[in-house]
């Protein structure tokens, strides 16, 4: 009989029972999950806030009236040291011409004659100033360098106060997920180290015999009976010492 019930348990589908047990384990030690997740989230937030440096980007556009064979050369010349040095002097920047060139990205718009100059800086006002100064310096200097005059400024760079590297929220979310995963793993680890047998099904699986009944806690039953009798006596107005 015991072997047959044991086989039935093994052959049964315990998925529903396991899911309930998982939720029971989480509910029992939910405070651990909450504390670890909150600490990890706050740590991620303060870490990102302390190390976060906002970056701003501003762009200007020019039209270069040239054939495809000369476009690459004209685009390369935008970041030439001669142009960058003039930008540095014009804006009185406390950085080298190479550093300014490193902030600039030059791209061609859809194989057209329109060239986009984007500047990234920790100051959104400086980003716009460098972009505009680069375009104007290029227009004036390219004449003497390559004897090229077909440069037209299409649009000026505007100040953009919105950072392009909003990583603070992402770091906080990653920390939250990390804390949640670690805390849940810890909860199940603690549960696996707990040697107590808490379910009738666990007894059946261990011993291989069915559970016929459960003995209640006798002290709780006795206390409950005593309190009920005491209440009945009080209602009749009698004082009796019940043992």
PDB file of C-alpha atoms in Angstrom:
ATOM      1  CA  UNK A   1       0.000   0.000   0.000  1.00  0.00           C
ATOM      2  CA  UNK A   2       2.773   2.381   1.015  1.00  0.00           C
ATOM      3  CA  UNK A   3       4.788   1.617  -2.115  1.00  0.00           C
ATOM      4  CA  UNK A   4       1.757   2.156  -4.324  1.00  0.00           C
ATOM      5  CA  UNK A   5       1.040   5.599  -2.811  1.00  0.00           C
ATOM      6  CA  UNK A   6       4.686   6.473  -3.095  1.00  0.00           C
ATOM      7  CA  UNK A   7       4.625   5.632  -6.806  1.00  0.00           C
ATOM      8  CA  UNK A   8       1.508   7.729  -7.265  1.00  0.00           C
ATOM      9  CA  UNK A   9       3.249  10.724  -5.733  1.00  0.00           C
ATOM     10  CA  UNK A  10       6.270  10.228  -7.973  1.00  0.00           C
ATOM     11  CA  UNK A  11       4.168   9.856 -11.100  1.00  0.00           C
ATOM     12  CA  UNK A  12       1.899  12.767 -10.261  1.00  0.00           C
ATOM     13  CA  UNK A  13       2.342  16.329 -11.563  1.00  0.00           C
ATOM     14  CA  UNK A  14       3.581  18.458  -8.623  1.00  0.00           C
ATOM     15  CA  UNK A  15       3.849  21.706 -10.624  1.00  0.00           C
ATOM     16  CA  UNK A  16       0.860  23.390  -8.960  1.00  0.00           C
ATOM     17  CA  UNK A  17       2.010  22.340  -5.494  1.00  0.00           C
ATOM     18  CA  UNK A  18       5.567  23.528  -6.167  1.00  0.00           C
ATOM     19  CA  UNK A  19       4.375  26.949  -7.291  1.00  0.00           C
ATOM     20  CA  UNK A  20       2.355  27.334  -4.099  1.00  0.00           C
ATOM     21  CA  UNK A  21       5.361  26.305  -2.054  1.00  0.00           C
ATOM     22  CA  UNK A  22       7.555  28.844  -3.848  1.00  0.00           C
ATOM     23  CA  UNK A  23       5.117  31.638  -3.044  1.00  0.00           C
ATOM     24  CA  UNK A  24       4.901  30.388   0.540  1.00  0.00           C
ATOM     25  CA  UNK A  25       8.689  30.541   0.903  1.00  0.00           C
ATOM     26  CA  UNK A  26       8.790  34.067  -0.531  1.00  0.00           C
ATOM     27  CA  UNK A  27       5.917  35.232   1.674  1.00  0.00           C
ATOM     28  CA  UNK A  28       7.532  33.786   4.810  1.00  0.00           C
ATOM     29  CA  UNK A  29      10.761  35.754   4.333  1.00  0.00           C
ATOM     30  CA  UNK A  30       9.459  38.662   2.297  1.00  0.00           C
ATOM     31  CA  UNK A  31      11.085  41.146   4.666  1.00  0.00           C
ATOM     32  CA  UNK A  32      14.511  39.877   3.587  1.00  0.00           C
ATOM     33  CA  UNK A  33      13.646  40.481  -0.063  1.00  0.00           C
ATOM     34  CA  UNK A  34      12.319  43.962   0.707  1.00  0.00           C
ATOM     35  CA  UNK A  35      15.339  45.040   2.782  1.00  0.00           C
ATOM     36  CA  UNK A  36      17.995  43.773   0.343  1.00  0.00           C
ATOM     37  CA  UNK A  37      16.179  45.175  -2.694  1.00  0.00           C
ATOM     38  CA  UNK A  38      15.751  48.610  -1.090  1.00  0.00           C
ATOM     39  CA  UNK A  39      19.405  48.734  -0.011  1.00  0.00           C
ATOM     40  CA  UNK A  40      20.632  47.688  -3.472  1.00  0.00           C
ATOM     41  CA  UNK A  41      18.370  50.221  -5.205  1.00  0.00           C
ATOM     42  CA  UNK A  42      19.494  53.077  -2.961  1.00  0.00           C
ATOM     43  CA  UNK A  43      23.136  52.073  -3.405  1.00  0.00           C
ATOM     44  CA  UNK A  44      22.728  52.089  -7.186  1.00  0.00           C
ATOM     45  CA  UNK A  45      20.972  55.451  -7.126  1.00  0.00           C
ATOM     46  CA  UNK A  46      23.572  57.193  -4.955  1.00  0.00           C
ATOM     47  CA  UNK A  47      26.449  55.602  -6.880  1.00  0.00           C
ATOM     48  CA  UNK A  48      25.107  56.813 -10.212  1.00  0.00           C
ATOM     49  CA  UNK A  49      24.284  60.239  -8.774  1.00  0.00           C
ATOM     50  CA  UNK A  50      27.815  60.637  -7.393  1.00  0.00           C
ATOM     51  CA  UNK A  51      29.606  59.450 -10.549  1.00  0.00           C
ATOM     52  CA  UNK A  52      27.192  60.856 -13.125  1.00  0.00           C
ATOM     53  CA  UNK A  53      28.516  63.518 -15.492  1.00  0.00           C
ATOM     54  CA  UNK A  54      25.863  64.889 -17.866  1.00  0.00           C
ATOM     55  CA  UNK A  55      26.839  65.321 -21.499  1.00  0.00           C
ATOM     56  CA  UNK A  56      25.116  67.730 -23.875  1.00  0.00           C
ATOM     57  CA  UNK A  57      25.140  67.836 -27.640  1.00  0.00           C
ATOM     58  CA  UNK A  58      24.518  70.612 -30.115  1.00  0.00           C
ATOM     59  CA  UNK A  59      24.679  70.573 -33.928  1.00  0.00           C
ATOM     60  CA  UNK A  60      25.060  72.924 -36.856  1.00  0.00           C
ATOM     61  CA  UNK A  61      24.787  72.252 -40.588  1.00  0.00           C
ATOM     62  CA  UNK A  62      26.608  73.479 -43.668  1.00  0.00           C
ATOM     63  CA  UNK A  63      26.184  73.027 -47.402  1.00  0.00           C
ATOM     64  CA  UNK A  64      29.370  72.232 -49.298  1.00  0.00           C
ATOM     65  CA  UNK A  65      28.931  72.888 -53.013  1.00  0.00           C
ATOM     66  CA  UNK A  66      31.278  70.194 -54.251  1.00  0.00           C
ATOM     67  CA  UNK A  67      31.234  66.907 -56.114  1.00  0.00           C
ATOM     68  CA  UNK A  68      31.406  63.540 -54.400  1.00  0.00           C
ATOM     69  CA  UNK A  69      35.108  63.183 -55.103  1.00  0.00           C
ATOM     70  CA  UNK A  70      35.970  66.208 -52.930  1.00  0.00           C
ATOM     71  CA  UNK A  71      33.433  65.727 -50.113  1.00  0.00           C
ATOM     72  CA  UNK A  72      35.602  63.434 -47.991  1.00  0.00           C
ATOM     73  CA  UNK A  73      38.520  65.859 -48.142  1.00  0.00           C
ATOM     74  CA  UNK A  74      36.333  68.829 -47.250  1.00  0.00           C
ATOM     75  CA  UNK A  75      34.799  66.933 -44.324  1.00  0.00           C
ATOM     76  CA  UNK A  76      38.190  65.864 -42.957  1.00  0.00           C
ATOM     77  CA  UNK A  77      39.387  69.475 -43.041  1.00  0.00           C
ATOM     78  CA  UNK A  78      36.628  70.525 -40.614  1.00  0.00           C
ATOM     79  CA  UNK A  79      38.608  68.960 -37.741  1.00  0.00           C
ATOM     80  CA  UNK A  80      41.978  70.090 -39.026  1.00  0.00           C
ATOM     81  CA  UNK A  81      44.313  71.500 -36.313  1.00  0.00           C
ATOM     82  CA  UNK A  82      44.308  74.910 -38.048  1.00  0.00           C
ATOM     83  CA  UNK A  83      40.526  75.149 -37.711  1.00  0.00           C
ATOM     84  CA  UNK A  84      40.529  73.788 -34.154  1.00  0.00           C
ATOM     85  CA  UNK A  85      43.225  76.228 -33.056  1.00  0.00           C
ATOM     86  CA  UNK A  86      41.191  79.146 -34.364  1.00  0.00           C
ATOM     87  CA  UNK A  87      38.129  77.877 -32.467  1.00  0.00           C
ATOM     88  CA  UNK A  88      40.179  77.585 -29.277  1.00  0.00           C
ATOM     89  CA  UNK A  89      41.460  81.152 -29.619  1.00  0.00           C
ATOM     90  CA  UNK A  90      38.062  82.580 -30.531  1.00  0.00           C
ATOM     91  CA  UNK A  91      36.314  81.041 -27.521  1.00  0.00           C
ATOM     92  CA  UNK A  92      39.370  81.256 -25.245  1.00  0.00           C
ATOM     93  CA  UNK A  93      39.017  77.613 -24.303  1.00  0.00           C
ATOM     94  CA  UNK A  94      41.318  76.076 -21.729  1.00  0.00           C
ATOM     95  CA  UNK A  95      41.890  72.916 -23.775  1.00  0.00           C
ATOM     96  CA  UNK A  96      44.045  71.803 -26.680  1.00  0.00           C
ATOM     97  CA  UNK A  97      43.050  71.770 -30.337  1.00  0.00           C
ATOM     98  CA  UNK A  98      43.193  67.944 -30.243  1.00  0.00           C
ATOM     99  CA  UNK A  99      40.770  67.844 -27.340  1.00  0.00           C
ATOM    100  CA  UNK A 100      38.339  70.106 -29.174  1.00  0.00           C
ATOM    101  CA  UNK A 101      38.554  67.907 -32.269  1.00  0.00           C
ATOM    102  CA  UNK A 102      37.722  64.906 -30.085  1.00  0.00           C
ATOM    103  CA  UNK A 103      34.430  66.541 -29.125  1.00  0.00           C
ATOM    104  CA  UNK A 104      33.351  67.017 -32.734  1.00  0.00           C
ATOM    105  CA  UNK A 105      31.605  64.521 -35.002  1.00  0.00           C
ATOM    106  CA  UNK A 106      31.205  65.282 -38.708  1.00  0.00           C
ATOM    107  CA  UNK A 107      28.626  63.396 -40.752  1.00  0.00           C
ATOM    108  CA  UNK A 108      27.149  63.674 -44.227  1.00  0.00           C
ATOM    109  CA  UNK A 109      23.363  63.711 -44.489  1.00  0.00           C
ATOM    110  CA  UNK A 110      22.072  60.988 -46.842  1.00  0.00           C
ATOM    111  CA  UNK A 111      24.870  61.347 -49.442  1.00  0.00           C
ATOM    112  CA  UNK A 112      23.853  64.958 -49.991  1.00  0.00           C
ATOM    113  CA  UNK A 113      25.959  68.102 -49.880  1.00  0.00           C
ATOM    114  CA  UNK A 114      24.717  68.834 -46.357  1.00  0.00           C
ATOM    115  CA  UNK A 115      27.251  68.233 -43.590  1.00  0.00           C
ATOM    116  CA  UNK A 116      26.282  68.001 -39.916  1.00  0.00           C
ATOM    117  CA  UNK A 117      28.723  69.130 -37.204  1.00  0.00           C
ATOM    118  CA  UNK A 118      27.851  67.787 -33.741  1.00  0.00           C
ATOM    119  CA  UNK A 119      29.695  68.824 -30.589  1.00  0.00           C
ATOM    120  CA  UNK A 120      29.478  67.039 -27.224  1.00  0.00           C
ATOM    121  CA  UNK A 121      30.435  68.822 -24.011  1.00  0.00           C
ATOM    122  CA  UNK A 122      29.669  68.802 -20.280  1.00  0.00           C
ATOM    123  CA  UNK A 123      28.305  72.358 -20.731  1.00  0.00           C
ATOM    124  CA  UNK A 124      25.416  72.768 -23.143  1.00  0.00           C
ATOM    125  CA  UNK A 125      26.307  76.422 -23.800  1.00  0.00           C
ATOM    126  CA  UNK A 126      29.885  75.474 -24.663  1.00  0.00           C
ATOM    127  CA  UNK A 127      28.638  72.722 -26.996  1.00  0.00           C
ATOM    128  CA  UNK A 128      26.621  75.231 -29.036  1.00  0.00           C
ATOM    129  CA  UNK A 129      29.438  77.794 -29.031  1.00  0.00           C
ATOM    130  CA  UNK A 130      32.029  75.276 -30.258  1.00  0.00           C
ATOM    131  CA  UNK A 131      29.729  74.024 -33.019  1.00  0.00           C
ATOM    132  CA  UNK A 132      29.026  77.525 -34.322  1.00  0.00           C
ATOM    133  CA  UNK A 133      32.655  78.617 -34.004  1.00  0.00           C
ATOM    134  CA  UNK A 134      33.799  75.523 -35.900  1.00  0.00           C
ATOM    135  CA  UNK A 135      31.417  76.197 -38.789  1.00  0.00           C
ATOM    136  CA  UNK A 136      32.330  79.887 -39.058  1.00  0.00           C
ATOM    137  CA  UNK A 137      36.085  79.210 -38.733  1.00  0.00           C
ATOM    138  CA  UNK A 138      35.906  76.515 -41.382  1.00  0.00           C
ATOM    139  CA  UNK A 139      34.094  78.798 -43.792  1.00  0.00           C
ATOM    140  CA  UNK A 140      36.715  81.513 -43.442  1.00  0.00           C
ATOM    141  CA  UNK A 141      39.828  79.298 -43.359  1.00  0.00           C
ATOM    142  CA  UNK A 142      38.979  76.782 -46.082  1.00  0.00           C
ATOM    143  CA  UNK A 143      39.331  79.539 -48.654  1.00  0.00           C
ATOM    144  CA  UNK A 144      43.018  79.970 -47.949  1.00  0.00           C
ATOM    145  CA  UNK A 145      43.686  76.272 -47.342  1.00  0.00           C
ATOM    146  CA  UNK A 146      41.979  74.707 -50.385  1.00  0.00           C
ATOM    147  CA  UNK A 147      40.824  77.767 -52.300  1.00  0.00           C
ATOM    148  CA  UNK A 148      37.258  76.597 -51.794  1.00  0.00           C
ATOM    149  CA  UNK A 149      34.480  79.159 -51.435  1.00  0.00           C
ATOM    150  CA  UNK A 150      31.284  77.182 -51.868  1.00  0.00           C
ATOM    151  CA  UNK A 151      30.436  76.911 -48.168  1.00  0.00           C
ATOM    152  CA  UNK A 152      27.053  77.975 -46.900  1.00  0.00           C
ATOM    153  CA  UNK A 153      25.921  77.888 -43.264  1.00  0.00           C
ATOM    154  CA  UNK A 154      22.544  76.186 -43.232  1.00  0.00           C
ATOM    155  CA  UNK A 155      21.600  76.346 -39.546  1.00  0.00           C
ATOM    156  CA  UNK A 156      23.173  77.535 -36.315  1.00  0.00           C
ATOM    157  CA  UNK A 157      23.619  75.312 -33.276  1.00  0.00           C
ATOM    158  CA  UNK A 158      21.130  75.934 -30.484  1.00  0.00           C
ATOM    159  CA  UNK A 159      21.666  75.352 -26.791  1.00  0.00           C
ATOM    160  CA  UNK A 160      20.201  72.005 -25.750  1.00  0.00           C
ATOM    161  CA  UNK A 161      19.875  71.699 -21.941  1.00  0.00           C
ATOM    162  CA  UNK A 162      18.839  68.036 -22.068  1.00  0.00           C
ATOM    163  CA  UNK A 163      21.604  65.517 -21.413  1.00  0.00           C
ATOM    164  CA  UNK A 164      22.161  62.759 -23.954  1.00  0.00           C
ATOM    165  CA  UNK A 165      23.490  60.207 -21.436  1.00  0.00           C
ATOM    166  CA  UNK A 166      20.606  59.627 -19.044  1.00  0.00           C
ATOM    167  CA  UNK A 167      22.226  56.576 -17.420  1.00  0.00           C
ATOM    168  CA  UNK A 168      21.261  57.370 -13.821  1.00  0.00           C
ATOM    169  CA  UNK A 169      17.821  55.779 -14.045  1.00  0.00           C
ATOM    170  CA  UNK A 170      19.220  52.773 -15.890  1.00  0.00           C
ATOM    171  CA  UNK A 171      21.815  52.156 -13.178  1.00  0.00           C
ATOM    172  CA  UNK A 172      19.133  52.387 -10.498  1.00  0.00           C
ATOM    173  CA  UNK A 173      16.915  49.887 -12.330  1.00  0.00           C
ATOM    174  CA  UNK A 174      19.835  47.467 -12.765  1.00  0.00           C
ATOM    175  CA  UNK A 175      20.586  47.727  -9.037  1.00  0.00           C
ATOM    176  CA  UNK A 176      16.922  47.076  -8.208  1.00  0.00           C
ATOM    177  CA  UNK A 177      16.804  43.937 -10.379  1.00  0.00           C
ATOM    178  CA  UNK A 178      20.129  42.745  -8.967  1.00  0.00           C
ATOM    179  CA  UNK A 179      18.900  43.189  -5.390  1.00  0.00           C
ATOM    180  CA  UNK A 180      15.662  41.398  -6.187  1.00  0.00           C
ATOM    181  CA  UNK A 181      17.413  38.402  -7.760  1.00  0.00           C
ATOM    182  CA  UNK A 182      19.996  38.113  -4.975  1.00  0.00           C
ATOM    183  CA  UNK A 183      17.415  38.420  -2.202  1.00  0.00           C
ATOM    184  CA  UNK A 184      15.106  35.798  -3.728  1.00  0.00           C
ATOM    185  CA  UNK A 185      18.050  33.464  -4.180  1.00  0.00           C
ATOM    186  CA  UNK A 186      19.055  33.998  -0.554  1.00  0.00           C
ATOM    187  CA  UNK A 187      15.512  33.287   0.647  1.00  0.00           C
ATOM    188  CA  UNK A 188      15.401  29.951  -1.175  1.00  0.00           C
ATOM    189  CA  UNK A 189      18.895  29.110   0.077  1.00  0.00           C
ATOM    190  CA  UNK A 190      17.820  29.691   3.676  1.00  0.00           C
ATOM    191  CA  UNK A 191      14.733  27.603   3.089  1.00  0.00           C
ATOM    192  CA  UNK A 192      16.781  24.724   1.674  1.00  0.00           C
ATOM    193  CA  UNK A 193      19.043  24.806   4.744  1.00  0.00           C
ATOM    194  CA  UNK A 194      16.015  24.571   7.034  1.00  0.00           C
ATOM    195  CA  UNK A 195      15.743  20.865   7.987  1.00  0.00           C
ATOM    196  CA  UNK A 196      12.199  21.058   9.331  1.00  0.00           C
ATOM    197  CA  UNK A 197       9.469  18.980   7.710  1.00  0.00           C
ATOM    198  CA  UNK A 198       6.562  21.361   7.288  1.00  0.00           C
ATOM    199  CA  UNK A 199       4.182  19.576   4.926  1.00  0.00           C
ATOM    200  CA  UNK A 200       2.288  16.281   4.983  1.00  0.00           C
ATOM    201  CA  UNK A 201       3.458  15.687   1.423  1.00  0.00           C
ATOM    202  CA  UNK A 202       7.085  15.961   2.522  1.00  0.00           C
ATOM    203  CA  UNK A 203       6.517  13.206   5.096  1.00  0.00           C
ATOM    204  CA  UNK A 204       4.930  11.004   2.432  1.00  0.00           C
ATOM    205  CA  UNK A 205       7.837  11.586   0.065  1.00  0.00           C
ATOM    206  CA  UNK A 206      10.446  10.878   2.761  1.00  0.00           C
ATOM    207  CA  UNK A 207       8.847   7.815   4.392  1.00  0.00           C
ATOM    208  CA  UNK A 208       6.944   6.456   1.416  1.00  0.00           C
ATOM    209  CA  UNK A 209       3.741   6.004   3.425  1.00  0.00           C
ATOM    210  CA  UNK A 210       0.522   8.025   3.404  1.00  0.00           C
ATOM    211  CA  UNK A 211      -0.309  10.396   6.269  1.00  0.00           C
ATOM    212  CA  UNK A 212      -3.511   9.137   7.932  1.00  0.00           C
ATOM    213  CA  UNK A 213      -3.973  12.023  10.365  1.00  0.00           C
ATOM    214  CA  UNK A 214      -2.376  14.969  12.090  1.00  0.00           C
ATOM    215  CA  UNK A 215      -2.075  15.315  15.874  1.00  0.00           C
ATOM    216  CA  UNK A 216      -2.836  18.824  17.030  1.00  0.00           C
ATOM    217  CA  UNK A 217      -0.745  20.674  19.554  1.00  0.00           C
ATOM    218  CA  UNK A 218      -2.185  19.389  22.879  1.00  0.00           C
ATOM    219  CA  UNK A 219      -1.137  22.460  24.830  1.00  0.00           C
ATOM    220  CA  UNK A 220      -3.021  24.710  22.415  1.00  0.00           C
ATOM    221  CA  UNK A 221      -6.113  22.486  22.590  1.00  0.00           C
ATOM    222  CA  UNK A 222      -6.032  22.471  26.395  1.00  0.00           C
ATOM    223  CA  UNK A 223      -5.591  26.236  26.604  1.00  0.00           C
ATOM    224  CA  UNK A 224      -8.418  26.794  24.121  1.00  0.00           C
ATOM    225  CA  UNK A 225     -10.785  24.516  26.111  1.00  0.00           C
ATOM    226  CA  UNK A 226      -9.884  26.195  29.365  1.00  0.00           C
ATOM    227  CA  UNK A 227     -10.539  29.673  27.970  1.00  0.00           C
ATOM    228  CA  UNK A 228     -13.906  28.565  26.558  1.00  0.00           C
ATOM    229  CA  UNK A 229     -15.011  27.097  29.912  1.00  0.00           C
ATOM    230  CA  UNK A 230     -13.840  30.194  31.769  1.00  0.00           C
ATOM    231  CA  UNK A 231     -15.914  32.335  29.423  1.00  0.00           C
ATOM    232  CA  UNK A 232     -19.055  30.200  30.060  1.00  0.00           C
ATOM    233  CA  UNK A 233     -18.617  30.499  33.826  1.00  0.00           C
ATOM    234  CA  UNK A 234     -18.168  34.278  33.651  1.00  0.00           C
ATOM    235  CA  UNK A 235     -21.372  34.576  31.679  1.00  0.00           C
ATOM    236  CA  UNK A 236     -23.293  32.804  34.506  1.00  0.00           C
ATOM    237  CA  UNK A 237     -21.804  35.093  37.088  1.00  0.00           C
ATOM    238  CA  UNK A 238     -19.999  32.276  38.908  1.00  0.00           C
ATOM    239  CA  UNK A 239     -16.404  32.262  40.022  1.00  0.00           C
ATOM    240  CA  UNK A 240     -14.919  28.826  39.702  1.00  0.00           C
ATOM    241  CA  UNK A 241     -11.289  27.826  39.556  1.00  0.00           C
ATOM    242  CA  UNK A 242     -11.001  25.638  36.508  1.00  0.00           C
ATOM    243  CA  UNK A 243      -7.944  23.435  36.230  1.00  0.00           C
TER     244      UNK A 243
END
